[in-house]
PDB file of N, CA and C in Angstrom:
ATOM      1  N   GLY A   9      -9.290  33.029   9.480  1.00 60.00           N
ATOM      2  CA  GLY A   9     -10.482  32.541  10.080  1.00 60.00           C
ATOM      3  C   GLY A   9     -10.759  31.100   9.698  1.00 60.00           C
ATOM      4  N   LYS A  10     -12.029  30.784   9.663  1.00 56.00           N
ATOM      5  CA  LYS A  10     -12.474  29.421   9.399  1.00 56.00           C
ATOM      6  C   LYS A  10     -12.128  28.981   7.972  1.00 56.00           C
ATOM      7  N   THR A  11     -12.278  29.875   7.007  1.00 55.00           N
ATOM      8  CA  THR A  11     -11.951  29.543   5.619  1.00 55.00           C
ATOM      9  C   THR A  11     -10.475  29.239   5.481  1.00 55.00           C
ATOM     10  N   ASN A  12      -9.649  29.980   6.184  1.00 54.00           N
ATOM     11  CA  ASN A  12      -8.201  29.764   6.155  1.00 54.00           C
ATOM     12  C   ASN A  12      -7.840  28.376   6.669  1.00 54.00           C
ATOM     13  N   ASN A  13      -8.509  27.924   7.757  1.00 54.00           N
ATOM     14  CA  ASN A  13      -8.261  26.590   8.308  1.00 54.00           C
ATOM     15  C   ASN A  13      -8.646  25.510   7.309  1.00 54.00           C
ATOM     16  N   ASN A  14      -9.780  25.681   6.628  1.00 53.00           N
ATOM     17  CA  ASN A  14     -10.214  24.706   5.624  1.00 53.00           C
ATOM     18  C   ASN A  14      -9.205  24.603   4.496  1.00 53.00           C
ATOM     19  N   ASN A  15      -8.679  25.745   4.043  1.00 53.00           N
ATOM     20  CA  ASN A  15      -7.667  25.738   2.983  1.00 53.00           C
ATOM     21  C   ASN A  15      -6.397  25.049   3.448  1.00 53.00           C
ATOM     22  N   ASN A  16      -5.988  25.294   4.693  1.00 53.00           N
ATOM     23  CA  ASN A  16      -4.794  24.642   5.236  1.00 53.00           C
ATOM     24  C   ASN A  16      -4.975  23.138   5.312  1.00 53.00           C
ATOM     25  N   ASN A  17      -6.177  22.679   5.733  1.00 52.00           N
ATOM     26  CA  ASN A  17      -6.453  21.245   5.805  1.00 52.00           C
ATOM     27  C   ASN A  17      -6.394  20.608   4.424  1.00 52.00           C
ATOM     28  N   LYS A  18      -6.944  21.288   3.415  1.00 53.00           N
ATOM     29  CA  LYS A  18      -6.909  20.764   2.048  1.00 53.00           C
ATOM     30  C   LYS A  18      -5.468  20.668   1.554  1.00 53.00           C
ATOM     31  N   LYS A  19      -4.651  21.663   1.878  1.00 51.00           N
ATOM     32  CA  LYS A  19      -3.243  21.643   1.465  1.00 51.00           C
ATOM     33  C   LYS A  19      -2.502  20.493   2.141  1.00 51.00           C
ATOM     34  N   LYS A  20      -2.782  20.257   3.427  1.00 52.00           N
ATOM     35  CA  LYS A  20      -2.133  19.159   4.146  1.00 52.00           C
ATOM     36  C   LYS A  20      -2.510  17.823   3.532  1.00 52.00           C
ATOM     37  N   LYS A  21      -3.810  17.637   3.217  1.00 51.00           N
ATOM     38  CA  LYS A  21      -4.251  16.383   2.607  1.00 51.00           C
ATOM     39  C   LYS A  21      -3.583  16.177   1.261  1.00 51.00           C
ATOM     40  N   LYS A  22      -3.513  17.228   0.460  1.00 52.00           N
ATOM     41  CA  LYS A  22      -2.898  17.123  -0.849  1.00 52.00           C
ATOM     42  C   LYS A  22      -1.408  16.822  -0.695  1.00 52.00           C
ATOM     43  N   ALA A  23      -0.759  17.479   0.247  1.00 49.00           N
ATOM     44  CA  ALA A  23       0.672  17.242   0.462  1.00 49.00           C
ATOM     45  C   ALA A  23       0.917  15.816   0.910  1.00 49.00           C
ATOM     46  N   SER A  24       0.075  15.281   1.816  1.00 53.00           N
ATOM     47  CA  SER A  24       0.295  13.916   2.281  1.00 53.00           C
ATOM     48  C   SER A  24       0.070  12.927   1.160  1.00 53.00           C
ATOM     49  N   ALA A  25      -0.911  13.156   0.307  1.00 50.00           N
ATOM     50  CA  ALA A  25      -1.150  12.273  -0.835  1.00 50.00           C
ATOM     51  C   ALA A  25      -0.003  12.377  -1.826  1.00 50.00           C
ATOM     52  N   GLU A  26       0.523  13.567  -2.030  1.00 52.00           N
ATOM     53  CA  GLU A  26       1.670  13.749  -2.936  1.00 52.00           C
ATOM     54  C   GLU A  26       2.892  13.028  -2.395  1.00 52.00           C
ATOM     55  N   THR A  27       3.107  13.106  -1.090  1.00 51.00           N
ATOM     56  CA  THR A  27       4.249  12.431  -0.475  1.00 51.00           C
ATOM     57  C   THR A  27       4.176  10.940  -0.714  1.00 51.00           C
ATOM     58  N   VAL A  28       2.994  10.369  -0.546  1.00 50.00           N
ATOM     59  CA  VAL A  28       2.822   8.936  -0.764  1.00 50.00           C
ATOM     60  C   VAL A  28       3.079   8.599  -2.223  1.00 50.00           C
ATOM     61  N   ARG A  29       2.550   9.392  -3.133  1.00 48.00           N
ATOM     62  CA  ARG A  29       2.686   9.121  -4.557  1.00 48.00           C
ATOM     63  C   ARG A  29       4.150   9.194  -4.986  1.00 48.00           C
ATOM     64  N   ASN A  30       4.910  10.151  -4.435  1.00 50.00           N
ATOM     65  CA  ASN A  30       6.286  10.366  -4.867  1.00 50.00           C
ATOM     66  C   ASN A  30       7.293   9.508  -4.128  1.00 50.00           C
ATOM     67  N   SER A  31       6.866   8.782  -3.139  1.00 49.00           N
ATOM     68  CA  SER A  31       7.778   7.972  -2.338  1.00 49.00           C
ATOM     69  C   SER A  31       8.201   6.732  -3.106  1.00 49.00           C
ATOM     70  N   SER A  32       9.491   6.399  -3.026  1.00 47.00           N
ATOM     71  CA  SER A  32       9.970   5.174  -3.669  1.00 47.00           C
ATOM     72  C   SER A  32       9.940   4.001  -2.686  1.00 47.00           C
ATOM     73  N   ALA A  33       9.721   4.289  -1.406  1.00 46.00           N
ATOM     74  CA  ALA A  33       9.657   3.233  -0.394  1.00 46.00           C
ATOM     75  C   ALA A  33       8.305   2.542  -0.465  1.00 46.00           C
ATOM     76  N   PRO A  34       8.261   1.254  -0.088  1.00 62.00           N
ATOM     77  CA  PRO A  34       6.966   0.581  -0.074  1.00 62.00           C
ATOM     78  C   PRO A  34       6.069   1.242   0.964  1.00 62.00           C
ATOM     79  N   GLY A  35       4.816   1.337   0.646  1.00 78.00           N
ATOM     80  CA  GLY A  35       3.880   1.964   1.578  1.00 78.00           C
ATOM     81  C   GLY A  35       2.490   1.939   1.003  1.00 78.00           C
ATOM     82  N   LEU A  36       1.733   2.944   1.320  1.00 83.00           N
ATOM     83  CA  LEU A  36       0.358   3.026   0.863  1.00 83.00           C
ATOM     84  C   LEU A  36       0.295   3.521  -0.581  1.00 83.00           C
ATOM     85  N   SER A  37      -0.685   3.027  -1.301  1.00 86.00           N
ATOM     86  CA  SER A  37      -0.953   3.565  -2.630  1.00 86.00           C
ATOM     87  C   SER A  37      -1.633   4.916  -2.455  1.00 86.00           C
ATOM     88  N   LEU A  38      -1.725   5.670  -3.514  1.00 90.00           N
ATOM     89  CA  LEU A  38      -2.403   6.959  -3.456  1.00 90.00           C
ATOM     90  C   LEU A  38      -3.858   6.769  -3.029  1.00 90.00           C
ATOM     91  N   ALA A  39      -4.524   5.750  -3.587  1.00 89.00           N
ATOM     92  CA  ALA A  39      -5.921   5.481  -3.222  1.00 89.00           C
ATOM     93  C   ALA A  39      -6.052   5.140  -1.743  1.00 89.00           C
ATOM     94  N   GLU A  40      -5.107   4.343  -1.205  1.00 88.00           N
ATOM     95  CA  GLU A  40      -5.148   3.997   0.221  1.00 88.00           C
ATOM     96  C   GLU A  40      -4.927   5.224   1.083  1.00 88.00           C
ATOM     97  N   ALA A  41      -3.998   6.079   0.685  1.00 88.00           N
ATOM     98  CA  ALA A  41      -3.737   7.302   1.451  1.00 88.00           C
ATOM     99  C   ALA A  41      -4.958   8.207   1.445  1.00 88.00           C
ATOM    100  N   GLN A  42      -5.603   8.329   0.297  1.00 91.00           N
ATOM    101  CA  GLN A  42      -6.804   9.153   0.217  1.00 91.00           C
ATOM    102  C   GLN A  42      -7.931   8.565   1.062  1.00 91.00           C
ATOM    103  N   GLN A  43      -8.088   7.241   1.011  1.00 90.00           N
ATOM    104  CA  GLN A  43      -9.119   6.591   1.821  1.00 90.00           C
ATOM    105  C   GLN A  43      -8.853   6.842   3.296  1.00 90.00           C
ATOM    106  N   PHE A  44      -7.587   6.737   3.712  1.00 90.00           N
ATOM    107  CA  PHE A  44      -7.247   6.972   5.112  1.00 90.00           C
ATOM    108  C   PHE A  44      -7.553   8.419   5.499  1.00 90.00           C
ATOM    109  N   GLU A  45      -7.194   9.351   4.636  1.00 92.00           N
ATOM    110  CA  GLU A  45      -7.461  10.763   4.920  1.00 92.00           C
ATOM    111  C   GLU A  45      -8.965  11.021   5.065  1.00 92.00           C
ATOM    112  N   GLU A  46      -9.768  10.372   4.232  1.00 93.00           N
ATOM    113  CA  GLU A  46     -11.218  10.598   4.249  1.00 93.00           C
ATOM    114  C   GLU A  46     -11.926   9.845   5.367  1.00 93.00           C
ATOM    115  N   GLN A  47     -11.522   8.579   5.610  1.00 92.00           N
ATOM    116  CA  GLN A  47     -12.255   7.735   6.545  1.00 92.00           C
ATOM    117  C   GLN A  47     -11.544   7.535   7.877  1.00 92.00           C
ATOM    118  N   GLY A  48     -10.238   7.759   7.907  1.00 90.00           N
ATOM    119  CA  GLY A  48      -9.493   7.626   9.151  1.00 90.00           C
ATOM    120  C   GLY A  48      -9.046   6.211   9.467  1.00 90.00           C
ATOM    121  N   PHE A  49      -9.263   5.265   8.550  1.00 88.00           N
ATOM    122  CA  PHE A  49      -8.834   3.890   8.776  1.00 88.00           C
ATOM    123  C   PHE A  49      -8.680   3.181   7.430  1.00 88.00           C
ATOM    124  N   LEU A  50      -7.963   2.053   7.456  1.00 87.00           N
ATOM    125  CA  LEU A  50      -7.797   1.188   6.286  1.00 87.00           C
ATOM    126  C   LEU A  50      -8.036  -0.245   6.715  1.00 87.00           C
ATOM    127  N   LEU A  51      -8.586  -1.036   5.826  1.00 86.00           N
ATOM    128  CA  LEU A  51      -8.809  -2.452   6.092  1.00 86.00           C
ATOM    129  C   LEU A  51      -8.007  -3.288   5.112  1.00 86.00           C
ATOM    130  N   GLY A  52      -7.638  -4.496   5.542  1.00 82.00           N
ATOM    131  CA  GLY A  52      -7.042  -5.456   4.633  1.00 82.00           C
ATOM    132  C   GLY A  52      -5.570  -5.277   4.343  1.00 82.00           C
ATOM    133  N   LEU A  53      -4.875  -4.473   5.138  1.00 81.00           N
ATOM    134  CA  LEU A  53      -3.444  -4.308   4.910  1.00 81.00           C
ATOM    135  C   LEU A  53      -2.691  -5.490   5.506  1.00 81.00           C
ATOM    136  N   GLU A  54      -1.777  -6.047   4.751  1.00 79.00           N
ATOM    137  CA  GLU A  54      -0.975  -7.156   5.252  1.00 79.00           C
ATOM    138  C   GLU A  54       0.086  -6.603   6.199  1.00 79.00           C
ATOM    139  N   VAL A  55       0.030  -7.031   7.450  1.00 81.00           N
ATOM    140  CA  VAL A  55       0.972  -6.547   8.457  1.00 81.00           C
ATOM    141  C   VAL A  55       2.083  -7.555   8.667  1.00 81.00           C
ATOM    142  N   LEU A  56       1.721  -8.822   8.778  1.00 82.00           N
ATOM    143  CA  LEU A  56       2.688  -9.904   8.943  1.00 82.00           C
ATOM    144  C   LEU A  56       2.504 -10.896   7.805  1.00 82.00           C
ATOM    145  N   ALA A  57       3.587 -11.524   7.413  1.00 83.00           N
ATOM    146  CA  ALA A  57       3.498 -12.531   6.353  1.00 83.00           C
ATOM    147  C   ALA A  57       4.485 -13.654   6.653  1.00 83.00           C
ATOM    148  N   GLY A  58       4.248 -14.776   6.033  1.00 87.00           N
ATOM    149  CA  GLY A  58       5.184 -15.891   6.125  1.00 87.00           C
ATOM    150  C   GLY A  58       5.430 -16.369   7.536  1.00 87.00           C
ATOM    151  N   GLU A  59       6.710 -16.509   7.870  1.00 91.00           N
ATOM    152  CA  GLU A  59       7.102 -17.037   9.188  1.00 91.00           C
ATOM    153  C   GLU A  59       6.645 -16.150  10.336  1.00 91.00           C
ATOM    154  N   GLU A  60       6.642 -14.828  10.131  1.00 90.00           N
ATOM    155  CA  GLU A  60       6.185 -13.921  11.190  1.00 90.00           C
ATOM    156  C   GLU A  60       4.723 -14.190  11.537  1.00 90.00           C
ATOM    157  N   LEU A  61       3.911 -14.375  10.518  1.00 89.00           N
ATOM    158  CA  LEU A  61       2.495 -14.635  10.743  1.00 89.00           C
ATOM    159  C   LEU A  61       2.298 -15.986  11.419  1.00 89.00           C
ATOM    160  N   THR A  62       3.016 -17.001  10.969  1.00 91.00           N
ATOM    161  CA  THR A  62       2.913 -18.333  11.568  1.00 91.00           C
ATOM    162  C   THR A  62       3.305 -18.287  13.041  1.00 91.00           C
ATOM    163  N   LYS A  63       4.391 -17.575  13.361  1.00 91.00           N
ATOM    164  CA  LYS A  63       4.842 -17.456  14.755  1.00 91.00           C
ATOM    165  C   LYS A  63       3.823 -16.691  15.600  1.00 91.00           C
ATOM    166  N   ALA A  64       3.289 -15.610  15.070  1.00 87.00           N
ATOM    167  CA  ALA A  64       2.296 -14.818  15.818  1.00 87.00           C
ATOM    168  C   ALA A  64       1.055 -15.650  16.112  1.00 87.00           C
ATOM    169  N   LYS A  65       0.601 -16.419  15.135  1.00 89.00           N
ATOM    170  CA  LYS A  65      -0.566 -17.289  15.356  1.00 89.00           C
ATOM    171  C   LYS A  65      -0.277 -18.332  16.427  1.00 89.00           C
ATOM    172  N   ALA A  66       0.903 -18.953  16.367  1.00 91.00           N
ATOM    173  CA  ALA A  66       1.273 -19.966  17.364  1.00 91.00           C
ATOM    174  C   ALA A  66       1.370 -19.344  18.754  1.00 91.00           C
ATOM    175  N   ASP A  67       1.975 -18.159  18.849  1.00 90.00           N
ATOM    176  CA  ASP A  67       2.080 -17.465  20.140  1.00 90.00           C
ATOM    177  C   ASP A  67       0.698 -17.148  20.700  1.00 90.00           C
ATOM    178  N   PHE A  68      -0.194 -16.705  19.819  1.00 87.00           N
ATOM    179  CA  PHE A  68      -1.553 -16.393  20.260  1.00 87.00           C
ATOM    180  C   PHE A  68      -2.272 -17.643  20.752  1.00 87.00           C
ATOM    181  N   GLU A  69      -2.136 -18.730  20.017  1.00 89.00           N
ATOM    182  CA  GLU A  69      -2.770 -19.991  20.432  1.00 89.00           C
ATOM    183  C   GLU A  69      -2.224 -20.455  21.784  1.00 89.00           C
ATOM    184  N   ASP A  70      -0.914 -20.311  21.997  1.00 91.00           N
ATOM    185  CA  ASP A  70      -0.310 -20.670  23.288  1.00 91.00           C
ATOM    186  C   ASP A  70      -0.858 -19.791  24.404  1.00 91.00           C
ATOM    187  N   LEU A  71      -0.962 -18.497  24.134  1.00 87.00           N
ATOM    188  CA  LEU A  71      -1.488 -17.555  25.119  1.00 87.00           C
ATOM    189  C   LEU A  71      -2.922 -17.915  25.488  1.00 87.00           C
ATOM    190  N   LEU A  72      -3.725 -18.165  24.470  1.00 89.00           N
ATOM    191  CA  LEU A  72      -5.123 -18.497  24.708  1.00 89.00           C
ATOM    192  C   LEU A  72      -5.267 -19.815  25.464  1.00 89.00           C
ATOM    193  N   ALA A  73      -4.491 -20.806  25.081  1.00 91.00           N
ATOM    194  CA  ALA A  73      -4.549 -22.107  25.763  1.00 91.00           C
ATOM    195  C   ALA A  73      -4.165 -21.950  27.236  1.00 91.00           C
ATOM    196  N   ASP A  74      -3.138 -21.156  27.503  1.00 89.00           N
ATOM    197  CA  ASP A  74      -2.701 -20.927  28.876  1.00 89.00           C
ATOM    198  C   ASP A  74      -3.800 -20.247  29.690  1.00 89.00           C
ATOM    199  N   ARG A  75      -4.422 -19.261  29.113  1.00 87.00           N
ATOM    200  CA  ARG A  75      -5.496 -18.551  29.819  1.00 87.00           C
ATOM    201  C   ARG A  75      -6.683 -19.479  30.070  1.00 87.00           C
ATOM    202  N   LEU A  76      -7.048 -20.286  29.077  1.00 90.00           N
ATOM    203  CA  LEU A  76      -8.192 -21.184  29.231  1.00 90.00           C
ATOM    204  C   LEU A  76      -7.920 -22.284  30.247  1.00 90.00           C
ATOM    205  N   GLN A  77      -6.682 -22.714  30.322  1.00 92.00           N
ATOM    206  CA  GLN A  77      -6.308 -23.786  31.254  1.00 92.00           C
ATOM    207  C   GLN A  77      -6.548 -23.366  32.704  1.00 92.00           C
ATOM    208  N   ARG A  78      -6.439 -22.087  32.979  1.00 90.00           N
ATOM    209  CA  ARG A  78      -6.618 -21.583  34.344  1.00 90.00           C
ATOM    210  C   ARG A  78      -8.081 -21.341  34.705  1.00 90.00           C
ATOM    211  N   CYS A  79      -8.988 -21.508  33.750  1.00 90.00           N
ATOM    212  CA  CYS A  79     -10.411 -21.218  33.986  1.00 90.00           C
ATOM    213  C   CYS A  79     -11.116 -22.397  34.633  1.00 90.00           C
ATOM    214  N   GLN A  80     -12.010 -22.047  35.568  1.00 92.00           N
ATOM    215  CA  GLN A  80     -12.774 -23.083  36.248  1.00 92.00           C
ATOM    216  C   GLN A  80     -14.234 -23.106  35.833  1.00 92.00           C
ATOM    217  N   THR A  81     -14.747 -21.968  35.332  1.00 93.00           N
ATOM    218  CA  THR A  81     -16.159 -21.909  34.960  1.00 93.00           C
ATOM    219  C   THR A  81     -16.301 -21.447  33.515  1.00 93.00           C
ATOM    220  N   GLU A  82     -17.500 -21.616  32.991  1.00 93.00           N
ATOM    221  CA  GLU A  82     -17.795 -21.151  31.624  1.00 93.00           C
ATOM    222  C   GLU A  82     -17.645 -19.630  31.533  1.00 93.00           C
ATOM    223  N   GLU A  83     -18.055 -18.932  32.583  1.00 92.00           N
ATOM    224  CA  GLU A  83     -17.902 -17.472  32.604  1.00 92.00           C
ATOM    225  C   GLU A  83     -16.429 -17.091  32.570  1.00 92.00           C
ATOM    226  N   ASP A  84     -15.600 -17.798  33.316  1.00 89.00           N
ATOM    227  CA  ASP A  84     -14.155 -17.537  33.290  1.00 89.00           C
ATOM    228  C   ASP A  84     -13.597 -17.742  31.882  1.00 89.00           C
ATOM    229  N   ARG A  85     -14.038 -18.804  31.204  1.00 89.00           N
ATOM    230  CA  ARG A  85     -13.553 -19.075  29.846  1.00 89.00           C
ATOM    231  C   ARG A  85     -13.970 -17.949  28.891  1.00 89.00           C
ATOM    232  N   PHE A  86     -15.210 -17.490  29.043  1.00 90.00           N
ATOM    233  CA  PHE A  86     -15.688 -16.384  28.210  1.00 90.00           C
ATOM    234  C   PHE A  86     -14.815 -15.155  28.434  1.00 90.00           C
ATOM    235  N   ARG A  87     -14.600 -14.809  29.694  1.00 87.00           N
ATOM    236  CA  ARG A  87     -13.785 -13.629  30.018  1.00 87.00           C
ATOM    237  C   ARG A  87     -12.351 -13.793  29.528  1.00 87.00           C
ATOM    238  N   ALA A  88     -11.813 -14.996  29.631  1.00 85.00           N
ATOM    239  CA  ALA A  88     -10.426 -15.240  29.207  1.00 85.00           C
ATOM    240  C   ALA A  88     -10.245 -15.020  27.708  1.00 85.00           C
ATOM    241  N   THR A  89     -11.271 -15.360  26.942  1.00 84.00           N
ATOM    242  CA  THR A  89     -11.148 -15.220  25.489  1.00 84.00           C
ATOM    243  C   THR A  89     -11.598 -13.858  24.976  1.00 84.00           C
ATOM    244  N   HIS A  90     -12.270 -13.079  25.819  1.00 82.00           N
ATOM    245  CA  HIS A  90     -12.779 -11.786  25.368  1.00 82.00           C
ATOM    246  C   HIS A  90     -12.120 -10.605  26.060  1.00 82.00           C
ATOM    247  N   THR A  91     -11.062 -10.839  26.788  1.00 78.00           N
ATOM    248  CA  THR A  91     -10.367  -9.743  27.472  1.00 78.00           C
ATOM    249  C   THR A  91      -8.870  -9.789  27.184  1.00 78.00           C
ATOM    250  N   LEU A  92      -8.514 -10.187  25.977  1.00 70.00           N
ATOM    251  CA  LEU A  92      -7.089 -10.307  25.658  1.00 70.00           C
ATOM    252  C   LEU A  92      -6.380  -8.966  25.587  1.00 70.00           C
ATOM    253  N   ALA A  93      -7.116  -7.875  25.521  1.00 64.00           N
ATOM    254  CA  ALA A  93      -6.477  -6.563  25.513  1.00 64.00           C
ATOM    255  C   ALA A  93      -5.941  -6.206  26.896  1.00 64.00           C
ATOM    256  N   ARG A  94      -6.427  -6.899  27.912  1.00 57.00           N
ATOM    257  CA  ARG A  94      -5.968  -6.681  29.276  1.00 57.00           C
ATOM    258  C   ARG A  94      -4.496  -7.111  29.370  1.00 57.00           C
ATOM    259  N   PRO A  95      -3.687  -6.418  30.158  1.00 57.00           N
ATOM    260  CA  PRO A  95      -2.286  -6.835  30.302  1.00 57.00           C
ATOM    261  C   PRO A  95      -2.178  -8.311  30.674  1.00 57.00           C
ATOM    262  N   LEU A  96      -1.242  -8.998  30.081  1.00 55.00           N
ATOM    263  CA  LEU A  96      -1.133 -10.437  30.247  1.00 55.00           C
ATOM    264  C   LEU A  96      -0.829 -10.856  31.679  1.00 55.00           C
ATOM    265  N   HIS A  97      -0.188  -9.998  32.446  1.00 56.00           N
ATOM    266  CA  HIS A  97       0.157 -10.356  33.817  1.00 56.00           C
ATOM    267  C   HIS A  97      -1.028 -10.170  34.774  1.00 56.00           C
ATOM    268  N   GLN A  98      -2.095  -9.519  34.317  1.00 55.00           N
ATOM    269  CA  GLN A  98      -3.231  -9.231  35.174  1.00 55.00           C
ATOM    270  C   GLN A  98      -4.135 -10.454  35.286  1.00 55.00           C
ATOM    271  N   ASP A  99      -4.562 -10.756  36.508  1.00 57.00           N
ATOM    272  CA  ASP A  99      -5.484 -11.877  36.719  1.00 57.00           C
ATOM    273  C   ASP A  99      -6.813 -11.615  36.043  1.00 57.00           C
ATOM    274  N   LEU A 100      -7.482 -12.717  35.687  1.00 49.00           N
ATOM    275  CA  LEU A 100      -8.826 -12.603  35.124  1.00 49.00           C
ATOM    276  C   LEU A 100      -9.735 -12.242  36.250  1.00 49.00           C
TER     277      LEU A 100
END
């Protein structure tokens, strides 16, 4: 029943935290894994570093400049900078 599901969830959380703790590969710390299990998200994790980060920033700046260059009005500029999740091939 319901109690059984709660016990299974606790076992899964403990197992996932144990897996992280026992892993020799780089990854989350035990505290980060527990925070993720409890809150469902993590902040401040370094995803890109060094040259990858520099390239990603430059690519983003190029993308933004290209989108802004095509804008004719202030509203278009606002939409261009606030709708970057939209597919890049889609018109504003």
